Coordinates of C-alpha atoms and ligand atoms in Angstrom, one line a residue:
M1 CA 11.4 -38.1 19.3
F2 CA 11.0 -38.5 15.6
E3 CA 13.9 -37.3 13.5
V4 CA 13.2 -34.0 11.3
S5 CA 14.0 -34.6 7.9
N6 CA 13.0 -32.9 4.8
Q7 CA 12.1 -29.5 6.2
P8 CA 13.1 -26.4 4.8
P9 CA 15.5 -24.1 6.7
P10 CA 13.6 -20.9 7.7
L11 CA 14.6 -17.9 4.8
E12 CA 16.3 -15.9 7.1
P13 CA 19.0 -14.1 7.5
Y14 CA 18.9 -12.7 3.6
N15 CA 18.9 -9.3 1.8
L16 CA 15.3 -8.2 0.9
F17 CA 17.1 -6.2 -1.8
T18 CA 20.3 -8.0 -3.1
S19 CA 18.3 -11.0 -3.5
D20 CA 15.4 -9.7 -5.5
I21 CA 16.6 -9.2 -9.0
A22 CA 13.4 -7.7 -10.4
L23 CA 13.3 -4.9 -7.6
R24 CA 17.0 -4.3 -8.2
E25 CA 16.4 -3.8 -12.0
A26 CA 13.6 -1.6 -11.5
V27 CA 15.1 0.9 -9.2
K28 CA 18.3 1.1 -11.4
R29 CA 16.1 1.7 -14.5
E30 CA 13.6 3.9 -12.6
Q31 CA 16.5 6.7 -11.8
A32 CA 16.8 5.6 -8.5
G33 CA 20.4 3.7 -8.9
W34 CA 21.7 5.9 -6.5
A35 CA 19.9 4.9 -3.6
E36 CA 21.4 1.4 -3.7
E37 CA 23.7 1.5 -0.8
G38 CA 20.5 2.4 1.8
L39 CA 18.0 0.0 0.2
T40 CA 21.0 -2.9 0.5
T41 CA 21.4 -1.4 4.4
L42 CA 17.7 -1.5 4.9
G43 CA 17.1 -5.0 2.9
A44 CA 19.7 -6.6 5.2
T45 CA 18.1 -5.1 8.2
L46 CA 14.7 -6.1 7.5
G47 CA 15.6 -9.8 6.7
K48 CA 17.8 -10.7 10.1
P49 CA 15.9 -12.9 12.0
E50 CA 15.7 -10.5 14.9
T51 CA 13.4 -8.1 12.5
I52 CA 11.3 -10.8 10.9
K53 CA 10.6 -11.7 14.6
L54 CA 9.6 -8.3 15.3
G55 CA 6.8 -8.5 12.7
F56 CA 5.4 -12.0 14.3
D57 CA 5.6 -10.2 17.9
A58 CA 3.5 -6.9 16.9
N59 CA 0.7 -9.3 15.5
K60 CA 0.7 -11.6 18.4
Y61 CA 0.2 -8.9 21.0
P62 CA -2.3 -6.5 19.1
P63 CA -2.5 -2.7 20.4
V64 CA -4.9 -2.0 23.1
L65 CA -7.2 0.7 23.4
C66 CA -7.1 2.9 26.9
T67 CA -9.9 5.0 26.9
L68 CA -9.9 6.2 30.6
D69 CA -7.2 6.3 33.7
R70 CA -8.1 4.5 37.0
Y71 CA -9.9 7.9 38.0
G72 CA -12.1 7.9 35.4
H73 CA -10.3 10.5 33.0
R74 CA -10.1 10.4 29.5
L75 CA -6.9 8.9 28.2
D76 CA -7.8 7.7 24.5
E77 CA -4.8 6.2 24.3
V78 CA -3.7 3.2 22.4
E79 CA -0.5 1.1 23.6
F80 CA 1.6 -1.4 21.1
H81 CA 3.9 -3.8 22.1
P82 CA 7.5 -2.9 21.7
A83 CA 7.8 -4.6 18.6
W84 CA 5.5 -2.2 16.8
H85 CA 7.6 0.7 18.0
E86 CA 11.1 -1.0 16.8
L87 CA 9.5 -1.5 13.3
M88 CA 8.4 2.1 13.2
A89 CA 11.7 3.7 14.4
I90 CA 13.2 1.1 11.0
A91 CA 10.8 2.9 8.7
L92 CA 11.2 6.6 10.1
R93 CA 15.2 5.6 10.2
A94 CA 14.9 4.8 6.3
G95 CA 13.0 8.0 5.9
L96 CA 9.7 5.7 4.0
H97 CA 7.4 8.4 6.2
A98 CA 8.7 11.7 4.0
S99 CA 12.4 11.1 2.1
P100 CA 10.9 12.5 -1.1
W101 CA 9.7 15.5 0.2
A102 CA 12.2 16.1 2.6
E103 CA 15.1 15.3 0.5
P104 CA 13.7 16.0 -3.3
K105 CA 15.8 14.4 -6.1
A106 CA 15.4 12.2 -9.3
G107 CA 14.6 8.8 -8.3
A108 CA 13.3 9.8 -4.6
H109 CA 9.8 8.5 -4.9
V110 CA 11.2 5.3 -6.6
A111 CA 13.8 4.7 -3.9
R112 CA 11.2 5.5 -1.1
A113 CA 8.7 2.9 -3.1
A114 CA 11.2 0.1 -2.9
G115 CA 11.8 0.6 0.6
T116 CA 8.3 0.7 1.2
Y117 CA 8.2 -2.7 -0.7
M118 CA 10.7 -4.4 1.5
L119 CA 9.1 -3.1 4.4
T120 CA 5.7 -4.5 4.0
Q121 CA 7.0 -8.1 3.2
I122 CA 8.4 -8.1 7.1
E123 CA 5.7 -6.3 8.5
S124 CA 2.5 -4.3 6.6
G125 CA 0.3 -3.1 9.7
V126 CA 3.5 -0.3 10.4
Y127 CA 3.0 0.4 6.7
C128 CA -0.3 2.4 7.5
P129 CA 1.0 5.6 9.2
I130 CA 4.0 5.3 7.1
A131 CA 2.1 5.7 3.6
M132 CA -0.2 8.1 5.2
T133 CA 2.4 10.5 6.4
Y134 CA 4.4 10.2 3.3
G135 CA 0.6 11.0 1.3
S136 CA -0.2 13.9 3.9
V137 CA 2.5 16.4 2.8
P138 CA 1.3 17.7 -0.7
T139 CA -2.0 18.1 1.2
L140 CA -0.6 19.9 4.0
R141 CA 1.1 22.3 1.7
Q142 CA -2.4 23.4 0.4
A143 CA -1.8 25.6 3.7
P144 CA 1.5 27.0 4.0
A145 CA 1.5 28.4 7.5
I146 CA 0.6 25.1 8.9
A147 CA 2.9 23.3 6.7
N148 CA 6.1 25.4 8.1
Q149 CA 5.1 24.5 11.3
W150 CA 4.4 20.6 10.9
L151 CA 6.8 19.4 8.3
P152 CA 10.1 19.7 10.1
K153 CA 8.5 17.2 12.3
V154 CA 7.2 15.2 9.4
F155 CA 10.5 15.0 7.9
A156 CA 12.1 14.1 10.9
R157 CA 13.9 10.7 10.9
D158 CA 13.7 9.9 14.7
Y159 CA 10.8 7.8 15.9
D160 CA 9.2 9.5 18.9
R161 CA 6.6 7.1 20.7
R162 CA 5.9 9.5 23.4
F163 CA 2.1 10.9 23.5
M164 CA 2.5 14.6 24.0
P165 CA 2.1 18.3 21.8
A166 CA 3.8 17.8 18.4
R167 CA 5.8 20.4 19.1
E168 CA 7.8 18.8 22.3
K169 CA 8.7 16.0 20.1
K170 CA 11.4 14.9 18.0
S171 CA 9.1 13.9 15.1
A172 CA 5.2 13.6 14.4
L173 CA 3.3 11.4 12.0
I174 CA -0.2 12.1 10.5
G175 CA -3.4 10.2 10.2
M176 CA -6.4 10.3 7.8
G177 CA -10.1 10.6 8.8
M178 CA -13.0 10.2 5.8
T179 CA -15.0 7.4 6.0
E180 CA -17.9 7.6 8.4
N181 CA -20.7 4.9 9.4
Q182 CA -23.6 6.1 7.0
G183 CA -21.0 6.1 3.9
G184 CA -17.4 6.1 3.1
S185 CA -16.8 5.7 -0.8
D186 CA -19.5 8.3 -1.0
L187 CA -17.5 11.3 1.0
R188 CA -20.3 13.8 0.3
T189 CA -22.6 12.0 3.2
N190 CA -19.8 13.1 5.8
T191 CA -22.0 15.0 8.5
T192 CA -19.2 15.6 10.9
R193 CA -19.8 19.3 11.5
A194 CA -17.0 22.2 11.7
E195 CA -18.0 25.3 13.7
P196 CA -16.0 28.3 13.0
A197 CA -14.0 29.1 16.6
G198 CA -14.0 33.3 15.8
D199 CA -10.2 33.1 16.0
G200 CA -9.7 31.5 11.8
T201 CA -10.0 27.8 14.0
F202 CA -12.9 25.6 13.4
R203 CA -14.6 23.0 16.2
L204 CA -15.0 19.8 15.5
Y205 CA -18.3 17.9 16.1
G206 CA -19.3 13.9 14.8
H207 CA -17.5 10.8 14.2
K208 CA -15.2 8.6 12.1
W209 CA -16.0 5.1 11.3
F210 CA -12.6 4.2 10.6
M211 CA -9.9 6.7 11.3
S212 CA -6.3 4.2 11.8
A213 CA -3.4 4.9 13.3
P214 CA -5.2 6.8 16.2
M215 CA -1.8 7.3 17.7
C216 CA -0.6 9.5 15.1
D217 CA 0.3 13.0 16.0
A218 CA -2.8 14.8 13.7
F219 CA -4.9 14.1 11.3
L220 CA -6.6 15.0 7.8
V221 CA -10.1 14.7 8.2
L222 CA -13.2 16.0 6.5
A223 CA -16.2 18.0 8.0
Q224 CA -18.8 20.0 7.0
S225 CA -17.9 23.8 7.5
P226 CA -20.5 26.6 6.8
K227 CA -19.1 26.8 3.2
G228 CA -19.4 23.0 2.6
L229 CA -17.2 19.7 2.8
S230 CA -13.6 20.8 3.8
C231 CA -10.7 19.7 4.8
F232 CA -8.8 20.1 8.4
L233 CA -6.0 19.3 10.2
L234 CA -6.6 17.9 13.8
P235 CA -4.1 17.7 15.9
R236 CA -4.3 15.4 19.2
W237 CA -3.3 18.0 21.5
T238 CA -4.4 21.6 21.3
P239 CA -2.3 24.7 20.8
D240 CA -2.9 25.0 24.8
G241 CA -1.2 22.2 25.6
E242 CA -4.5 20.3 26.5
R243 CA -5.5 16.7 24.8
N244 CA -8.0 17.7 22.2
G245 CA -11.7 16.3 22.4
I246 CA -11.0 13.3 19.9
H247 CA -12.6 10.2 21.8
I248 CA -11.8 6.8 20.9
L249 CA -14.7 4.5 20.9
R250 CA -13.1 1.2 20.0
L251 CA -10.7 -0.3 17.9
K252 CA -11.7 -2.7 15.6
D253 CA -11.5 -6.4 15.4
K254 CA -9.6 -6.8 12.0
L255 CA -9.6 -10.1 9.6
G256 CA -5.5 -8.9 9.2
N257 CA -3.6 -5.8 9.6
R258 CA -3.5 -6.7 13.1
S259 CA -0.5 -5.2 15.0
N260 CA -2.1 -2.0 13.6
A261 CA -4.5 0.1 15.5
S262 CA -7.5 1.2 13.3
S263 CA -10.4 3.3 15.5
E264 CA -13.8 4.5 15.7
V265 CA -13.8 7.9 17.0
E266 CA -16.1 10.8 18.1
F267 CA -15.0 14.2 18.0
D268 CA -16.4 16.5 20.9
G269 CA -15.4 20.3 20.1
A270 CA -12.1 19.2 18.6
Y271 CA -9.7 21.9 17.9
A272 CA -9.0 21.7 13.9
E273 CA -7.5 24.0 11.6
L274 CA -8.4 24.2 7.7
I275 CA -6.5 23.1 5.0
G276 CA -7.2 24.4 1.5
E277 CA -10.0 26.2 0.1
E278 CA -12.9 26.2 2.5
G279 CA -15.6 23.8 0.8
R280 CA -13.4 22.1 -1.5
G281 CA -12.3 19.1 1.1
V282 CA -12.5 16.3 -1.2
P283 CA -10.3 17.5 -4.0
V284 CA -7.9 18.9 -1.1
I285 CA -7.6 15.9 0.8
L286 CA -7.8 13.6 -2.5
E287 CA -4.4 15.0 -3.1
M288 CA -3.7 12.6 -0.1
G289 CA -5.4 9.7 -1.5
N290 CA -3.0 9.7 -4.8
Y291 CA 0.0 8.8 -3.0
T292 CA -1.8 6.7 -0.5
R293 CA -3.5 4.8 -3.4
L294 CA 0.1 4.3 -5.2
D295 CA 1.4 2.5 -1.3
C296 CA -1.2 0.0 -1.8
A297 CA 0.1 -0.9 -5.2
I298 CA 3.3 -0.7 -3.7
G299 CA 2.2 -2.9 -0.6
S300 CA 0.1 -5.5 -2.4
A301 CA 3.1 -6.2 -4.7
G302 CA 5.8 -6.5 -1.7
L303 CA 2.9 -9.0 -0.1
M304 CA 3.3 -10.9 -3.5
R305 CA 7.1 -11.1 -3.6
Q306 CA 7.2 -12.1 0.3
A307 CA 4.4 -15.3 -0.6
L308 CA 6.5 -15.7 -3.9
A309 CA 9.9 -15.8 -2.2
Q310 CA 8.7 -18.3 0.4
A311 CA 7.3 -20.3 -2.0
I312 CA 10.1 -20.7 -4.3
H313 CA 12.1 -21.2 -1.0
H314 CA 10.2 -24.0 0.2
A315 CA 9.8 -25.9 -2.9
R316 CA 13.9 -25.9 -3.6
Y317 CA 14.1 -28.0 -0.2
R318 CA 11.1 -30.3 0.0
T319 CA 11.0 -33.5 -1.6
A320 CA 7.7 -35.1 -2.5
F321 CA 7.9 -38.6 -4.9
Q322 CA 11.7 -38.7 -4.9
K323 CA 11.9 -34.9 -6.6
K324 CA 12.5 -31.1 -5.2
L325 CA 8.9 -29.7 -5.3
I326 CA 10.7 -27.3 -7.5
D327 CA 11.6 -30.1 -10.2
Q328 CA 7.8 -31.3 -10.2
P329 CA 6.8 -30.0 -13.8
L330 CA 3.4 -29.2 -12.2
M331 CA 4.5 -27.4 -9.3
E332 CA 7.0 -25.5 -11.5
S333 CA 4.0 -24.3 -13.9
V334 CA 2.3 -23.0 -10.2
L335 CA 5.7 -21.3 -9.2
A336 CA 6.5 -19.7 -12.6
D337 CA 2.7 -18.4 -12.7
L338 CA 3.0 -16.9 -9.4
A339 CA 6.5 -15.3 -10.3
L340 CA 4.6 -13.5 -13.9
E341 CA 2.1 -11.9 -11.4
A342 CA 4.6 -10.7 -8.6
E343 CA 7.0 -9.8 -11.7
A344 CA 4.4 -7.7 -13.4
A345 CA 3.2 -6.2 -10.2
A346 CA 6.1 -4.6 -9.2
V347 CA 7.5 -3.6 -13.1
L348 CA 4.1 -1.8 -13.0
T349 CA 4.7 -0.4 -9.1
F350 CA 8.0 1.1 -10.1
R351 CA 6.8 2.3 -13.5
L352 CA 4.1 4.4 -11.8
A353 CA 6.7 5.4 -9.2
R354 CA 8.5 7.2 -11.6
A355 CA 5.5 9.1 -12.6
Y356 CA 5.5 10.4 -9.4
D357 CA 9.3 11.7 -9.4
E358 CA 8.4 14.0 -12.7
S359 CA 6.0 16.7 -13.1
D360 CA 5.4 17.0 -17.2
E361 CA 1.9 16.8 -18.4
A362 CA 2.6 13.3 -19.4
A363 CA 3.7 12.3 -16.5
L364 CA 0.7 13.6 -14.6
T365 CA -1.7 12.4 -17.1
Y366 CA -0.2 8.7 -16.5
R367 CA -0.2 9.0 -12.8
R368 CA -4.2 10.3 -13.0
V369 CA -5.0 7.1 -15.0
V370 CA -2.7 4.8 -13.9
T371 CA -2.7 5.0 -10.3
P372 CA -6.3 3.7 -9.7
A373 CA -6.0 1.1 -12.2
A374 CA -2.9 -0.4 -10.5
K375 CA -4.5 -0.4 -7.5
F376 CA -7.3 -2.1 -8.4
W377 CA -5.7 -5.0 -10.4
I378 CA -2.5 -5.7 -8.4
C379 CA -4.5 -5.7 -5.4
K380 CA -7.3 -7.7 -6.6
R381 CA -4.6 -10.2 -7.4
T382 CA -2.5 -10.4 -4.0
P383 CA -5.3 -12.5 -1.9
Y384 CA -5.2 -15.0 -5.0
L385 CA -1.7 -15.3 -5.2
T386 CA -0.9 -15.5 -1.2
F387 CA -3.2 -18.6 -1.0
E388 CA -1.6 -20.4 -3.9
A389 CA 1.7 -19.4 -2.2
M390 CA 0.5 -20.8 1.0
E391 CA -0.5 -24.3 -0.8
V392 CA 3.1 -24.7 -2.4
L393 CA 3.9 -24.9 1.4
G394 CA 1.0 -27.4 2.1
G395 CA -0.1 -28.3 5.4
S396 CA 2.7 -26.0 7.3
G397 CA 1.7 -22.8 5.0
Y398 CA -1.7 -22.6 7.3
I399 CA 0.0 -22.7 10.4
E400 CA 0.6 -19.2 11.8
E401 CA 4.2 -20.1 12.8
S402 CA 4.7 -19.3 9.1
I403 CA 4.3 -15.8 7.8
M404 CA 1.8 -17.0 4.9
P405 CA -1.4 -16.8 7.0
R406 CA -0.6 -13.4 8.0
L407 CA 0.3 -12.5 4.1
Y408 CA -3.1 -14.3 3.3
R409 CA -5.4 -12.3 6.2
E410 CA -3.2 -9.0 5.1
A411 CA -4.1 -9.4 1.4
P412 CA -7.8 -8.1 0.8
V413 CA -7.3 -5.0 2.4
N414 CA -5.3 -2.8 0.1
S415 CA -8.2 -3.2 -2.2
I416 CA -10.9 -2.3 0.3
W417 CA -9.3 1.1 1.9
E418 CA -8.5 4.0 0.0
G419 CA -11.2 3.8 -2.4
S420 CA -12.8 0.1 -3.0
G421 CA -12.3 -2.0 -6.4
N422 CA -15.3 -0.5 -8.1
V423 CA -14.4 2.8 -6.8
M424 CA -11.2 2.8 -8.6
C425 CA -12.5 1.4 -11.9
L426 CA -15.2 4.3 -12.0
D427 CA -12.4 6.4 -11.2
V428 CA -10.4 4.9 -14.3
L429 CA -13.3 5.6 -16.5
R430 CA -13.8 9.3 -15.0
A431 CA -9.4 10.0 -15.6
I432 CA -10.0 8.1 -19.1
A433 CA -12.9 10.7 -19.9
R434 CA -11.5 14.3 -18.2
T435 CA -7.7 13.7 -19.2
P436 CA -7.2 15.6 -22.7
N437 CA -3.9 14.0 -23.7
V438 CA -5.1 10.3 -22.2
G439 CA -5.0 8.6 -25.4
E440 CA -1.6 10.0 -26.6
V441 CA -0.3 9.1 -23.3
L442 CA -1.1 5.5 -22.8
H443 CA -0.7 4.8 -26.9
R444 CA 3.1 5.6 -26.2
E445 CA 3.0 3.5 -22.9
L446 CA 1.1 0.6 -24.7
D447 CA 4.0 -0.1 -27.2
D448 CA 3.9 -3.5 -28.3
G449 CA 7.4 -4.2 -28.8
G450 CA 7.1 -6.1 -32.0
D451 CA 5.1 -9.0 -30.0
A452 CA 2.2 -10.2 -32.4
H453 CA -0.1 -11.1 -29.3
L454 CA 0.2 -8.2 -27.5
R455 CA -0.5 -6.0 -30.8
G456 CA -3.8 -7.5 -31.2
F457 CA -4.6 -7.2 -27.7
I458 CA -3.6 -3.4 -27.6
K459 CA -5.5 -3.0 -30.8
R460 CA -8.8 -4.1 -29.5
L461 CA -8.1 -2.0 -26.1
Q462 CA -7.6 1.0 -27.8
Q463 CA -10.7 0.4 -30.0
R464 CA -12.6 0.0 -26.8
L465 CA -11.1 3.4 -25.1
E466 CA -12.2 5.1 -27.8
A467 CA -15.6 3.5 -28.4
S468 CA -18.9 5.6 -27.5
D469 CA -19.6 3.1 -24.8
R470 CA -16.4 3.6 -23.1
N471 CA -18.2 4.7 -19.9
D472 CA -20.3 2.2 -19.4
E473 CA -20.1 1.3 -16.1
S474 CA -20.9 -1.9 -15.8
Q475 CA -17.7 -2.7 -18.3
A476 CA -15.3 -0.8 -15.8
R477 CA -13.4 -3.6 -14.4
V478 CA -13.3 -5.2 -17.5
L479 CA -11.5 -2.3 -19.4
T480 CA -9.0 -1.8 -16.7
R481 CA -8.2 -5.3 -15.7
D482 CA -7.3 -5.1 -19.6
L483 CA -5.4 -1.6 -19.4
V484 CA -3.4 -2.9 -16.5
L485 CA -2.6 -6.1 -18.5
G486 CA -1.7 -4.5 -21.2
L487 CA 0.8 -1.9 -19.6
Q488 CA 2.0 -4.9 -17.7
A489 CA 2.8 -7.1 -21.1
A490 CA 4.7 -3.6 -22.5
L491 CA 6.9 -3.4 -19.5
L492 CA 8.1 -6.8 -19.7
I493 CA 8.5 -6.8 -22.9
K494 CA 10.7 -3.9 -22.8
H495 CA 12.3 -4.7 -19.7
A496 CA 12.2 -8.2 -18.5
P497 CA 13.9 -11.6 -20.1
A498 CA 12.1 -12.7 -23.0
A499 CA 11.2 -16.3 -21.1
L500 CA 8.8 -14.0 -18.9
A501 CA 7.9 -11.5 -21.4
D502 CA 6.2 -14.3 -23.8
A503 CA 4.7 -16.3 -20.9
F504 CA 3.0 -13.6 -19.8
C505 CA 1.6 -13.0 -22.8
A506 CA 0.7 -16.3 -23.5
S507 CA -0.9 -17.1 -20.4
R508 CA -2.7 -13.4 -19.6
L509 CA -3.9 -11.7 -22.7
D510 CA -7.2 -12.8 -23.8
N511 CA -7.2 -15.7 -21.3
G512 CA -9.0 -14.6 -18.1
S513 CA -7.4 -17.7 -16.2
S514 CA -9.2 -18.3 -12.6
A515 CA -6.5 -20.4 -10.5
F516 CA -2.6 -19.9 -10.9
G517 CA -0.8 -23.0 -12.7
L518 CA -2.9 -22.8 -15.9
V519 CA 0.3 -21.8 -18.2
P520 CA 0.4 -23.3 -21.9
R521 CA 3.3 -25.7 -23.2
G522 CA 6.2 -24.7 -24.3
L523 CA 7.2 -22.0 -21.9
D524 CA 10.7 -21.6 -20.5
L525 CA 9.5 -21.7 -17.3
R526 CA 12.4 -23.2 -15.5
A527 CA 14.3 -19.6 -16.3
I528 CA 11.3 -17.7 -14.8
V529 CA 11.5 -19.4 -11.4
G530 CA 14.9 -19.2 -11.5
R531 CA 15.2 -15.4 -11.8
A532 CA 12.1 -15.3 -8.8
G533 CA 13.7 -17.0 -6.6
P534 CA 15.6 -15.3 -3.4
T535 CA 19.1 -15.8 -4.0
Ligands
LIG1 C1 -8.3 -2.1 8.1 C2 -9.1 -0.4 7.5 C3 -8.6 0.7 7.9 C4 -9.0 1.7 7.6 N1 -8.7 2.9 8.0 C5 -9.1 4.3 7.5 C6 -9.1 5.6 7.5 O1 -7.5 5.4 8.5 N2 -9.4 6.6 7.0 C7 -10.3 6.2 6.6 O2 -10.9 7.7 5.9 N3 -11.2 5.0 5.8 C8 -10.4 4.1 6.7 N4 -11.1 3.0 6.3 C9 -12.0 2.8 5.6 C10 -12.2 2.9 4.0 O3 -11.5 3.6 3.2 C11 -13.6 2.5 3.5 O4 -14.3 1.3 4.3 C12 -13.8 2.0 2.1 O5 -13.7 3.7 1.4 C13 -15.0 1.7 1.9 O6 -16.1 2.5 2.2 P1 -17.4 1.9 3.2 O7 -16.8 1.1 4.0 O8 -18.3 3.0 3.7 O9 -18.0 1.1 1.9 P2 -19.1 1.6 1.0 O10 -18.9 3.1 0.7 O11 -20.4 1.1 1.5 O12 -19.0 0.6 -0.4 C14 -19.3 -0.8 -0.2 C15 -19.0 -1.2 -1.6 O13 -19.7 -0.6 -2.8 C16 -18.9 -0.4 -3.8 N5 -19.6 0.6 -4.3 C17 -19.3 2.3 -4.0 N6 -20.0 3.3 -4.9 C18 -20.3 2.1 -5.9 C19 -20.6 2.5 -7.0 N7 -21.1 4.0 -7.6 N8 -20.8 1.4 -7.8 C20 -20.6 0.3 -7.6 N9 -20.0 -0.1 -6.4 C21 -19.8 1.0 -5.9 C22 -17.5 -0.3 -3.1 O14 -16.5 -0.3 -4.0 C23 -17.6 -1.2 -1.7 O15 -16.9 -2.6 -2.4 C24 -10.2 1.6 6.7 C25 -10.7 0.5 6.3 C26 -10.7 -0.7 7.0 C27 -10.9 -1.7 6.2

């Protein structure tokens, strides 16, 4: 047997919170310093070898659909590997599904964002029901009687895997069903019918082409009622204790996100209750969409962080051509460039999360414009970053025993669901056109901090934001990318070490690079990589 040499040890155990300088700084800066202790505990739990293994197992043994029992009665249940349940229990115990609503305080959304940013690094599939439950609360609150009944269960931290009426369970999770076979982005094409039952409730008939996490206890869904497209709460069990008429037709065979079940479903007279005003279903459910879009940015920033941490860890140990990889000048360029992207994603994500902790008009405007913009650009960059980080590990990065293939397969999903890239950019145009104080709010955020390069970039961006053709849809991606780059550069100049901010401006502004590692000469790359490596 050959001797094993020149191989790094696995990156475990490690603390995902204390080892991440940019995360720790962001938590403190964005008003969540009080959460450090809890985040340190969660970071240690997630970085244990046994927790890391749960992520591998939950993907190795994906969920299985059980449509009928042995006698032919409908079951419509999904069975998960125990690893999935253990990960869900960790997430709920940390309050990642609801803590800002259950225990509101300054920095609560930021603290929860930091927890989910770490969770997604170890396993992203469980993030889906966690994010949907988190996002569902403001929508549920539009029906106070229903909220009173459901929110105590939604806020509970005891994960309860049992399939039974929510009133008998310790806790409840909420999913979402909007997308239909004939149209997902264009929700007004929904055909699912909601027929009044005569007692104030409705019965749903139709289908959903995508409905993830079908073992949630209830779903927010869109259906056409007599007054138009409306939002409904669809529980898995009726108030009489019967299985509701939700038939799971199949589970999607997905590229990634394989630990999570995503289903196609049919509604056969399913019991449902109206949420919000009848006929105004899209704005009612899109209240949830804002939060799940924020979560796409958080999730993708987390994937970037994990890919970067693995890449730097590997390069620290592996020698090629008589030098550690991390000391090879060209590898240093690649790692530094990856680090710039990952920290820029994190700094914007946590700034955005703070806007969800605030309720003044400027914060609402910031959320409205920057949520779709950040979702677009951060999610769009993630597949490139995970691919490049995988290559740092050489051939081993392509092998399933490392986490890199899982990160790579997961990377595109946040860009597609909850509004795909183009839909996000068109939403940014809409937000800019319809939000009265947008110019003032962006002007304040786009502070060049004395950097001449950024000053010129912002000037050109602002001219485009004010130009008469700013609504040109064909240019929506260009405008959104530049808005995000301007915001990221301004945040880095304000909050990150000068080496990092300088390198970001020098490599990103006016210089749309097609691969990582194409950074100009004369930057302090060592300082950037040193800061980014897991400590
Ligand atoms: C793993 C996974 C899980 C999912 N889970 C859920 C779930 O739980 N609940 C749920 O409701 N949905 C879910 N979805 C569905 C997802 O939200 C939709 O797939 C997505 O919104 C896009 O809708 P669509 O597939 O119908 O594509 P389409 O709407 O047909 O869009 C196709 C492409 O056209 C682009 N496009 C659309 N309109 C325009 C335009 N006006 N101009 C330019 N380009 C445009 C889009 O950006 C996209 O790139 C899930 C999807 C995946 C992949």
